[in-house]
Coordinates of N, CA and C in Angstrom, one line a residue:
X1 N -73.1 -12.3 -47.9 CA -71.9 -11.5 -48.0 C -71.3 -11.7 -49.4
X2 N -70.7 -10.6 -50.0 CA -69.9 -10.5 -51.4 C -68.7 -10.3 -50.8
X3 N -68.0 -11.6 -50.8 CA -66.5 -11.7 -50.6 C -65.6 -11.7 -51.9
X4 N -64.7 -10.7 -52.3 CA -64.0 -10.8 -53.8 C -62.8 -11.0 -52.7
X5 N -62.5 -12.5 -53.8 CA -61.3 -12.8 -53.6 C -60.8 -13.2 -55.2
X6 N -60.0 -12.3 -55.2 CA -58.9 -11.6 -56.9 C -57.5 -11.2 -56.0
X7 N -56.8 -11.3 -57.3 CA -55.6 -11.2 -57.1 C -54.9 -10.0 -58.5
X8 N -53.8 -9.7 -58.3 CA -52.9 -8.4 -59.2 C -52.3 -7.7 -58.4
X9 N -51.6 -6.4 -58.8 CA -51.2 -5.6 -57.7 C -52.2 -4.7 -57.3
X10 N -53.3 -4.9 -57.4 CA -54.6 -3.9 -57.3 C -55.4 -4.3 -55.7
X11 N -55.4 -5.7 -56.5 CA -56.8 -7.0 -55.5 C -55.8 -7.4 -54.7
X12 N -54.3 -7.5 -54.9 CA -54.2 -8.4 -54.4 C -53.7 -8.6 -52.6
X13 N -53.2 -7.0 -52.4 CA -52.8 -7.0 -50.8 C -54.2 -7.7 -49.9
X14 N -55.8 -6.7 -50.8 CA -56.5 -6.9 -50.1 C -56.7 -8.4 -49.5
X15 N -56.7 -9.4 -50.8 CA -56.7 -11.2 -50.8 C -55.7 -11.4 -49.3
X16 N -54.6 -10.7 -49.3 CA -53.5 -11.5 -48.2 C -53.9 -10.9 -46.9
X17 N -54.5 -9.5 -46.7 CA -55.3 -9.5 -45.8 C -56.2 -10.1 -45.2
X18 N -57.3 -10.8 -46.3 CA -58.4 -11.7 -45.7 C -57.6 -13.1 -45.2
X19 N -56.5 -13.5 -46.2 CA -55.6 -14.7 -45.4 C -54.7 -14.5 -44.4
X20 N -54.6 -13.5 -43.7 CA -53.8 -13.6 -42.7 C -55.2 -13.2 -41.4
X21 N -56.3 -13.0 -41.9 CA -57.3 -13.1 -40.5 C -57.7 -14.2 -40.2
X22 N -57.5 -15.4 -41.5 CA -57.7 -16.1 -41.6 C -57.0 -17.3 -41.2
X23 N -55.5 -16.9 -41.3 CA -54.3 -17.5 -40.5 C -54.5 -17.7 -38.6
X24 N -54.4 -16.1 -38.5 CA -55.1 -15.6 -37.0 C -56.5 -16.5 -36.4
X25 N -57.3 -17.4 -37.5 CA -58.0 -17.9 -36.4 C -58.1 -19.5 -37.0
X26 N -56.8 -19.5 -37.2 CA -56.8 -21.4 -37.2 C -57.1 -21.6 -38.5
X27 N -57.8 -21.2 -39.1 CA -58.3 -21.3 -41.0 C -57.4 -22.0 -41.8
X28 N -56.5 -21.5 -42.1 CA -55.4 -22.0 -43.0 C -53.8 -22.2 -42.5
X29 N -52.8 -22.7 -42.8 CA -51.5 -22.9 -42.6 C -50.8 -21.8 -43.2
X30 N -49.7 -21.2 -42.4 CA -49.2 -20.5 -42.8 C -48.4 -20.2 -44.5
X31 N -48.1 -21.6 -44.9 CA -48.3 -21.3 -46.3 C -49.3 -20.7 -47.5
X32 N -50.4 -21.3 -47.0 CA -51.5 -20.2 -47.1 C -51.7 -19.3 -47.3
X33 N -51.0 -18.8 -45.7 CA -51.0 -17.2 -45.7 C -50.2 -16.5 -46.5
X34 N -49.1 -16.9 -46.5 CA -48.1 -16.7 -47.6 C -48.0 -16.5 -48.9
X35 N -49.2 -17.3 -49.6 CA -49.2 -17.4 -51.3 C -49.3 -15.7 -51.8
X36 N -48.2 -15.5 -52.9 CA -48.2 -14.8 -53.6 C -49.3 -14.0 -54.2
X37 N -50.4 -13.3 -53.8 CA -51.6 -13.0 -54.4 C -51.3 -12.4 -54.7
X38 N -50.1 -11.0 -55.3 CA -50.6 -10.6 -56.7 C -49.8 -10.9 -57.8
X39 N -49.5 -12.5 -57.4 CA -49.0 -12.9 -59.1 C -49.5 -13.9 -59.1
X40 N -50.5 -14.1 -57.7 CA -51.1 -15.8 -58.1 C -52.0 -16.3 -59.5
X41 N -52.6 -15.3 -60.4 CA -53.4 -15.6 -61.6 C -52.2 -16.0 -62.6
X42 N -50.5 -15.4 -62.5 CA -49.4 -16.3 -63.2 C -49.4 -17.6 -62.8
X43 N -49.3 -17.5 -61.5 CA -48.9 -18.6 -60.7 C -50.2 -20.0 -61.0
X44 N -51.5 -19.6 -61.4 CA -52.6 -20.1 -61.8 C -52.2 -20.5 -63.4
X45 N -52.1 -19.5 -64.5 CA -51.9 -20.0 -65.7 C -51.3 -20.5 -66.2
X46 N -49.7 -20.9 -65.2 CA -48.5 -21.6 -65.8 C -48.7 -22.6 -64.7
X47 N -49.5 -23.0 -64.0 CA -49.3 -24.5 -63.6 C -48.4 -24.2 -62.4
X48 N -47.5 -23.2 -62.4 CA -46.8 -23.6 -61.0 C -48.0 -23.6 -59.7
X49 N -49.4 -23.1 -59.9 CA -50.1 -23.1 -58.9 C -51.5 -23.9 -58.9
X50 N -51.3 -25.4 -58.8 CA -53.0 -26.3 -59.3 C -53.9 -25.6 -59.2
X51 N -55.1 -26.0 -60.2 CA -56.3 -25.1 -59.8 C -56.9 -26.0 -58.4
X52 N -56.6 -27.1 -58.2 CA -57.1 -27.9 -57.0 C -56.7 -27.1 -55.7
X53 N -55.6 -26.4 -55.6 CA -54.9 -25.2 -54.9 C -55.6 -23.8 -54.5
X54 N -56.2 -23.7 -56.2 CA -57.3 -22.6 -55.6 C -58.6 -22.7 -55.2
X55 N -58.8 -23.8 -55.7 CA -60.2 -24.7 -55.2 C -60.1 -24.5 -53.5
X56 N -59.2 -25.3 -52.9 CA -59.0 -25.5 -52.0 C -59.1 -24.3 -50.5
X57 N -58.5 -23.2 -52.0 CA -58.5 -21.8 -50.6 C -59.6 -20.9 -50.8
X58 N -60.9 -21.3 -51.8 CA -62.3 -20.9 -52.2 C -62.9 -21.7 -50.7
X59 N -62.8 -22.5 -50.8 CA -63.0 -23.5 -49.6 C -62.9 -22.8 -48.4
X60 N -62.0 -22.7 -48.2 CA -61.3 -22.1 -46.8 C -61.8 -21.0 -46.6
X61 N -62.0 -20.0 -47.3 CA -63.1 -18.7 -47.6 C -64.8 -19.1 -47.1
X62 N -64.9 -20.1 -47.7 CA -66.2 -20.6 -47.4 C -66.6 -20.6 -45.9
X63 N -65.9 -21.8 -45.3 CA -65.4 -22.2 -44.2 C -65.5 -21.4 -42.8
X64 N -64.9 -20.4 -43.2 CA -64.0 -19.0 -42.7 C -65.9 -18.4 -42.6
X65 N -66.1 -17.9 -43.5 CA -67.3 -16.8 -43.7 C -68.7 -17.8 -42.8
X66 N -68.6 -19.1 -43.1 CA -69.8 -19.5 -42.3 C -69.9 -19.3 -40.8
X67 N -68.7 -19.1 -40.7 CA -68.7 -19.3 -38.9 C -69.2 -17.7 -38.2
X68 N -69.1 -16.6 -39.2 CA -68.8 -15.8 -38.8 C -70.5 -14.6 -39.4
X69 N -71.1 -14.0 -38.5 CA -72.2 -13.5 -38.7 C -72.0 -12.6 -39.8
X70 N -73.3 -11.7 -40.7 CA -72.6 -10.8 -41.5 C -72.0 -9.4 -41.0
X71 N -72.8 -9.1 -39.7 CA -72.6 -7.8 -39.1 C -71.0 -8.1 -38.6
X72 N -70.3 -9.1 -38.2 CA -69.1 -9.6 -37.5 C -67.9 -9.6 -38.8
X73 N -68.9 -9.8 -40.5 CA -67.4 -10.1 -41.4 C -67.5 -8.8 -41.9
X74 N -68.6 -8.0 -41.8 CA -68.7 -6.8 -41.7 C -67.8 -5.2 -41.2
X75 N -67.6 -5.7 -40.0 CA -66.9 -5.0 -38.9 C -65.4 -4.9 -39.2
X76 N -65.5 -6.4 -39.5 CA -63.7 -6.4 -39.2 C -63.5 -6.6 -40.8
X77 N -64.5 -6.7 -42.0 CA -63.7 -6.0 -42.7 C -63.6 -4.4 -43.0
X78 N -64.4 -3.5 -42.2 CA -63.6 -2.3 -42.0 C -62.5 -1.8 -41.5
X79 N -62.4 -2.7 -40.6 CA -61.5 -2.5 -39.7 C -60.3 -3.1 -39.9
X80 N -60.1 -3.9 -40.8 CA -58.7 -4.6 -41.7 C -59.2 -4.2 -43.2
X81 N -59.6 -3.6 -44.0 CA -59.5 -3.0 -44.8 C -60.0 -4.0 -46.2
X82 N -60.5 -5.0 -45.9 CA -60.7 -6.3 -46.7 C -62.2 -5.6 -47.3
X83 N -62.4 -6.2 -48.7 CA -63.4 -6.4 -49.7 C -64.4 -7.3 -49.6
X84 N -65.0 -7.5 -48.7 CA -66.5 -7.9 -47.6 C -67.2 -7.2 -47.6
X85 N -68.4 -6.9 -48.3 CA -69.7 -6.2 -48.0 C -71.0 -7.2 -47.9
X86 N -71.5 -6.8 -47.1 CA -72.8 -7.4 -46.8 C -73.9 -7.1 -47.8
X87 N -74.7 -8.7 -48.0 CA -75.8 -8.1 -49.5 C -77.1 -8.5 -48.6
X88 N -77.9 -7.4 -48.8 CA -78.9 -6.9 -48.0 C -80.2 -7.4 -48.3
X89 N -80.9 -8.3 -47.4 CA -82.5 -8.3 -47.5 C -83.1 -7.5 -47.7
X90 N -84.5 -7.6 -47.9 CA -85.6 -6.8 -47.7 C -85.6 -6.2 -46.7
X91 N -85.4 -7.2 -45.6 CA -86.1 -7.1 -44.2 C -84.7 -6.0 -43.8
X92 N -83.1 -6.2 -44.3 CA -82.4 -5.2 -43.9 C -82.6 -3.9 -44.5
X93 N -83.0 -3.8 -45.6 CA -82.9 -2.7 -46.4 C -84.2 -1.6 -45.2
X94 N -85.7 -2.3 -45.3 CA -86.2 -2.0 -44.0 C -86.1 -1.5 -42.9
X95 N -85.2 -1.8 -42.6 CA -84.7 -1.5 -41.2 C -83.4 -0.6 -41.3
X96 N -83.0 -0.6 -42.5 CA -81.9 1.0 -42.7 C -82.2 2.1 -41.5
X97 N -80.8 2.2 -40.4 CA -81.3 3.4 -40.1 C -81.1 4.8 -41.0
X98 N -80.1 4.2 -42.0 CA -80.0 5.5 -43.0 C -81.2 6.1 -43.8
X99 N -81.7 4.9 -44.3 CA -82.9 4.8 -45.1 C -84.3 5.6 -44.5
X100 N -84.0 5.3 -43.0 CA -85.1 5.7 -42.2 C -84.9 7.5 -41.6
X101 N -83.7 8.0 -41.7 CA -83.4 8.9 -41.2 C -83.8 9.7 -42.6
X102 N -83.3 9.2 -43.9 CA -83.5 10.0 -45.1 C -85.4 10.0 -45.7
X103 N -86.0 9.3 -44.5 CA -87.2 9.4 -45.2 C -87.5 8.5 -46.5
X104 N -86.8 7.4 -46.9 CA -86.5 7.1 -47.5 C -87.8 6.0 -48.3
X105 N -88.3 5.6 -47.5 CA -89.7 5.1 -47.9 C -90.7 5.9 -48.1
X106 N -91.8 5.5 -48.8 CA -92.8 6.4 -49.3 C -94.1 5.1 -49.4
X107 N -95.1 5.6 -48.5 CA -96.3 4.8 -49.0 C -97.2 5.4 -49.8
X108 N -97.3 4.5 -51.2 CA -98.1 5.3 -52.2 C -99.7 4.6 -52.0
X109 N -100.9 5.3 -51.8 CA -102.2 4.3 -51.5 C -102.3 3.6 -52.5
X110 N -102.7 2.1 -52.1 CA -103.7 1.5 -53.4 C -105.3 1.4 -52.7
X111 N -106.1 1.5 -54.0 CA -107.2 1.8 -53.7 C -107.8 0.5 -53.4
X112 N -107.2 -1.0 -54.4 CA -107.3 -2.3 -54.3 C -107.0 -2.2 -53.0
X113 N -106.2 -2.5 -52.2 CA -105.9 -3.0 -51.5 C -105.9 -2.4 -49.9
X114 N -106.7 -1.2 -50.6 CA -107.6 -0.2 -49.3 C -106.0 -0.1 -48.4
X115 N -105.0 0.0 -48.8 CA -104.1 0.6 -47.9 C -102.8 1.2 -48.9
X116 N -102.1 1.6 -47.5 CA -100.7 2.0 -49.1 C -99.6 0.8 -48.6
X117 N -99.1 0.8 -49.9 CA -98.0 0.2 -50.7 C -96.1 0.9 -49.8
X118 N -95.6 0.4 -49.4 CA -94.1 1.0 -49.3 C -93.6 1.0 -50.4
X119 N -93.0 2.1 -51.0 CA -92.2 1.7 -52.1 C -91.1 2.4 -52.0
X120 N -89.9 2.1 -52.3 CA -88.6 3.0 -52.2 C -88.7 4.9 -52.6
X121 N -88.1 5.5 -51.6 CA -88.6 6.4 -52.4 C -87.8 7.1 -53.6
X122 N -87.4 8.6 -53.8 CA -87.0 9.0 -54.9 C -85.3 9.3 -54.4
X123 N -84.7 8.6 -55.6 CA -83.4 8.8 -55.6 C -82.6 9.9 -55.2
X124 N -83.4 11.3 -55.5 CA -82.8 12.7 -55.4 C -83.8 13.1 -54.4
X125 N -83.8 14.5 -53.6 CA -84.7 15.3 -53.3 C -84.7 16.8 -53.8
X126 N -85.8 17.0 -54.7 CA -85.4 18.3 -55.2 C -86.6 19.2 -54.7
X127 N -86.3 20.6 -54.5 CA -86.9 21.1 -53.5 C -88.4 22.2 -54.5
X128 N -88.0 22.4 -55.6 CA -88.8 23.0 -56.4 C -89.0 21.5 -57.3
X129 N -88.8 20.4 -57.8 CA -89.7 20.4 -58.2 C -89.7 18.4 -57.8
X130 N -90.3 18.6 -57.2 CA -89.8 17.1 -55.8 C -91.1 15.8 -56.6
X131 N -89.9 14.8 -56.5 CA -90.6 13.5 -57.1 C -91.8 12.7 -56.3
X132 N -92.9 12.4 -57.2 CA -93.7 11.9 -56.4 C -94.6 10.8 -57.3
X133 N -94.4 9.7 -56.9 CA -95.4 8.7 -57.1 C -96.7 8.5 -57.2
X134 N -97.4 7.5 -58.3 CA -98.9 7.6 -58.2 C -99.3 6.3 -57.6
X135 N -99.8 5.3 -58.4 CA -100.2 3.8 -57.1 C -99.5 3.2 -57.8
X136 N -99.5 1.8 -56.8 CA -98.7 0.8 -57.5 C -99.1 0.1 -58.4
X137 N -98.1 -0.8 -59.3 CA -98.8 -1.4 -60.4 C -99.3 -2.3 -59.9
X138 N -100.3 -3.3 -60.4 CA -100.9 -4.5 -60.4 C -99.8 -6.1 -60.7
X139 N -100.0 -6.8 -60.0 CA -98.9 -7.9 -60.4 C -99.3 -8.0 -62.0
X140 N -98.5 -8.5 -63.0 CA -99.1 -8.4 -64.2 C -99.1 -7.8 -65.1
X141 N -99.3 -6.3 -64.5 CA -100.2 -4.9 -65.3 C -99.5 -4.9 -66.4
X142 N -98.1 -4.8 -66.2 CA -97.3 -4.7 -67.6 C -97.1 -5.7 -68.6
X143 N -97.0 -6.9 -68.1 CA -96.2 -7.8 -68.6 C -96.8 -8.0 -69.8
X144 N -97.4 -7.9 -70.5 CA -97.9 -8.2 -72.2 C -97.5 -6.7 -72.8
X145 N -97.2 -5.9 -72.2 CA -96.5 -4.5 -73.1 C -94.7 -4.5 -73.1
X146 N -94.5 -5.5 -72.0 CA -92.7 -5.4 -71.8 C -92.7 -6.7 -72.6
X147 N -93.1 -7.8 -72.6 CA -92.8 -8.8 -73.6 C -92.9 -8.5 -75.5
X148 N -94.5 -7.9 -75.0 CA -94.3 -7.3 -77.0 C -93.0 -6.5 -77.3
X149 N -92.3 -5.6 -76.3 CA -91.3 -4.3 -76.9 C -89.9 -5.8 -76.7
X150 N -89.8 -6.8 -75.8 CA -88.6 -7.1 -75.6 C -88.5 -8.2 -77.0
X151 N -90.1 -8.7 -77.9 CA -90.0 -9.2 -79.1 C -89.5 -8.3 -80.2
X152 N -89.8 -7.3 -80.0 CA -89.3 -6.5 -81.0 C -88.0 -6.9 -82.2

């Protein structure tokens, strides 16, 4: 999961949201819940707030997120409006029902390998003049023409 925890008047309702679910399930003390998130980066630069302080509530985030599956920090961060997205496997990306509905994979054959390849398919679908793949590369294939251009 990509949990942003930032503060300002932008980040920072979101921040006091994730600490008051967090309050809600034993996590932290209500002072906690309380801290100023969008002036806490003042509150960080002038000392009125130890960095041991924000150490502390990185922790508690930690803590908080282990217990909790990704489909579960997922949910309810829709549903409380928090900055939680889930960072996706292979094996999830796979299993996209979106992915799967859009057709979204494409097996291109390799002849090596007497079968085809999955490979993502094309970003757009255009109807006159529609993207299409040839085989896949070889592990390797490139890598002495991307290192010569990246000597450059």
């Amino acid at each position: 999961m990509s949990v942003t925890f930032l503060f300002g008047s932008a980040i920072g309702p979101f921040t006091r949201r994730l600490f008051e679910w967090m309050y809600e399930e034993g996590v932290v003390d209500d002072a906690t819940r309380g801290k100023d998130w969008e002036r806490y980066t003042v509150l960080l630069v002038s000392g009125q707030e130890p960095m041991s302080e924000f150490d502390r509530c990185k922790q508690a985030i930690e803590r908080f997120t282990l217990g909790k599956t990704k489909a579960e920090l997922f949910a309810e961060a829709q549903r409380r409006s928090l900055l939680i997205v889930p960072v996706s496997t292979v094996s999830d990306l796979l299993a996209s029902e979106q992915f799967a509905a859009r057709n979204y994979w494409t097996p291109v054959p390799d002849q090596e390998l007497d079968k085809p390849v999955v490979y993502p398919g094309p970003f757009a679908r255009f109807s006159a003049t529609p993207i299409t793949y040839g085989r896949s590369p070889r592990l390797g294939e490139h890598t002495a023409a991307v290192l010569a251009e990246a000597c450059l």
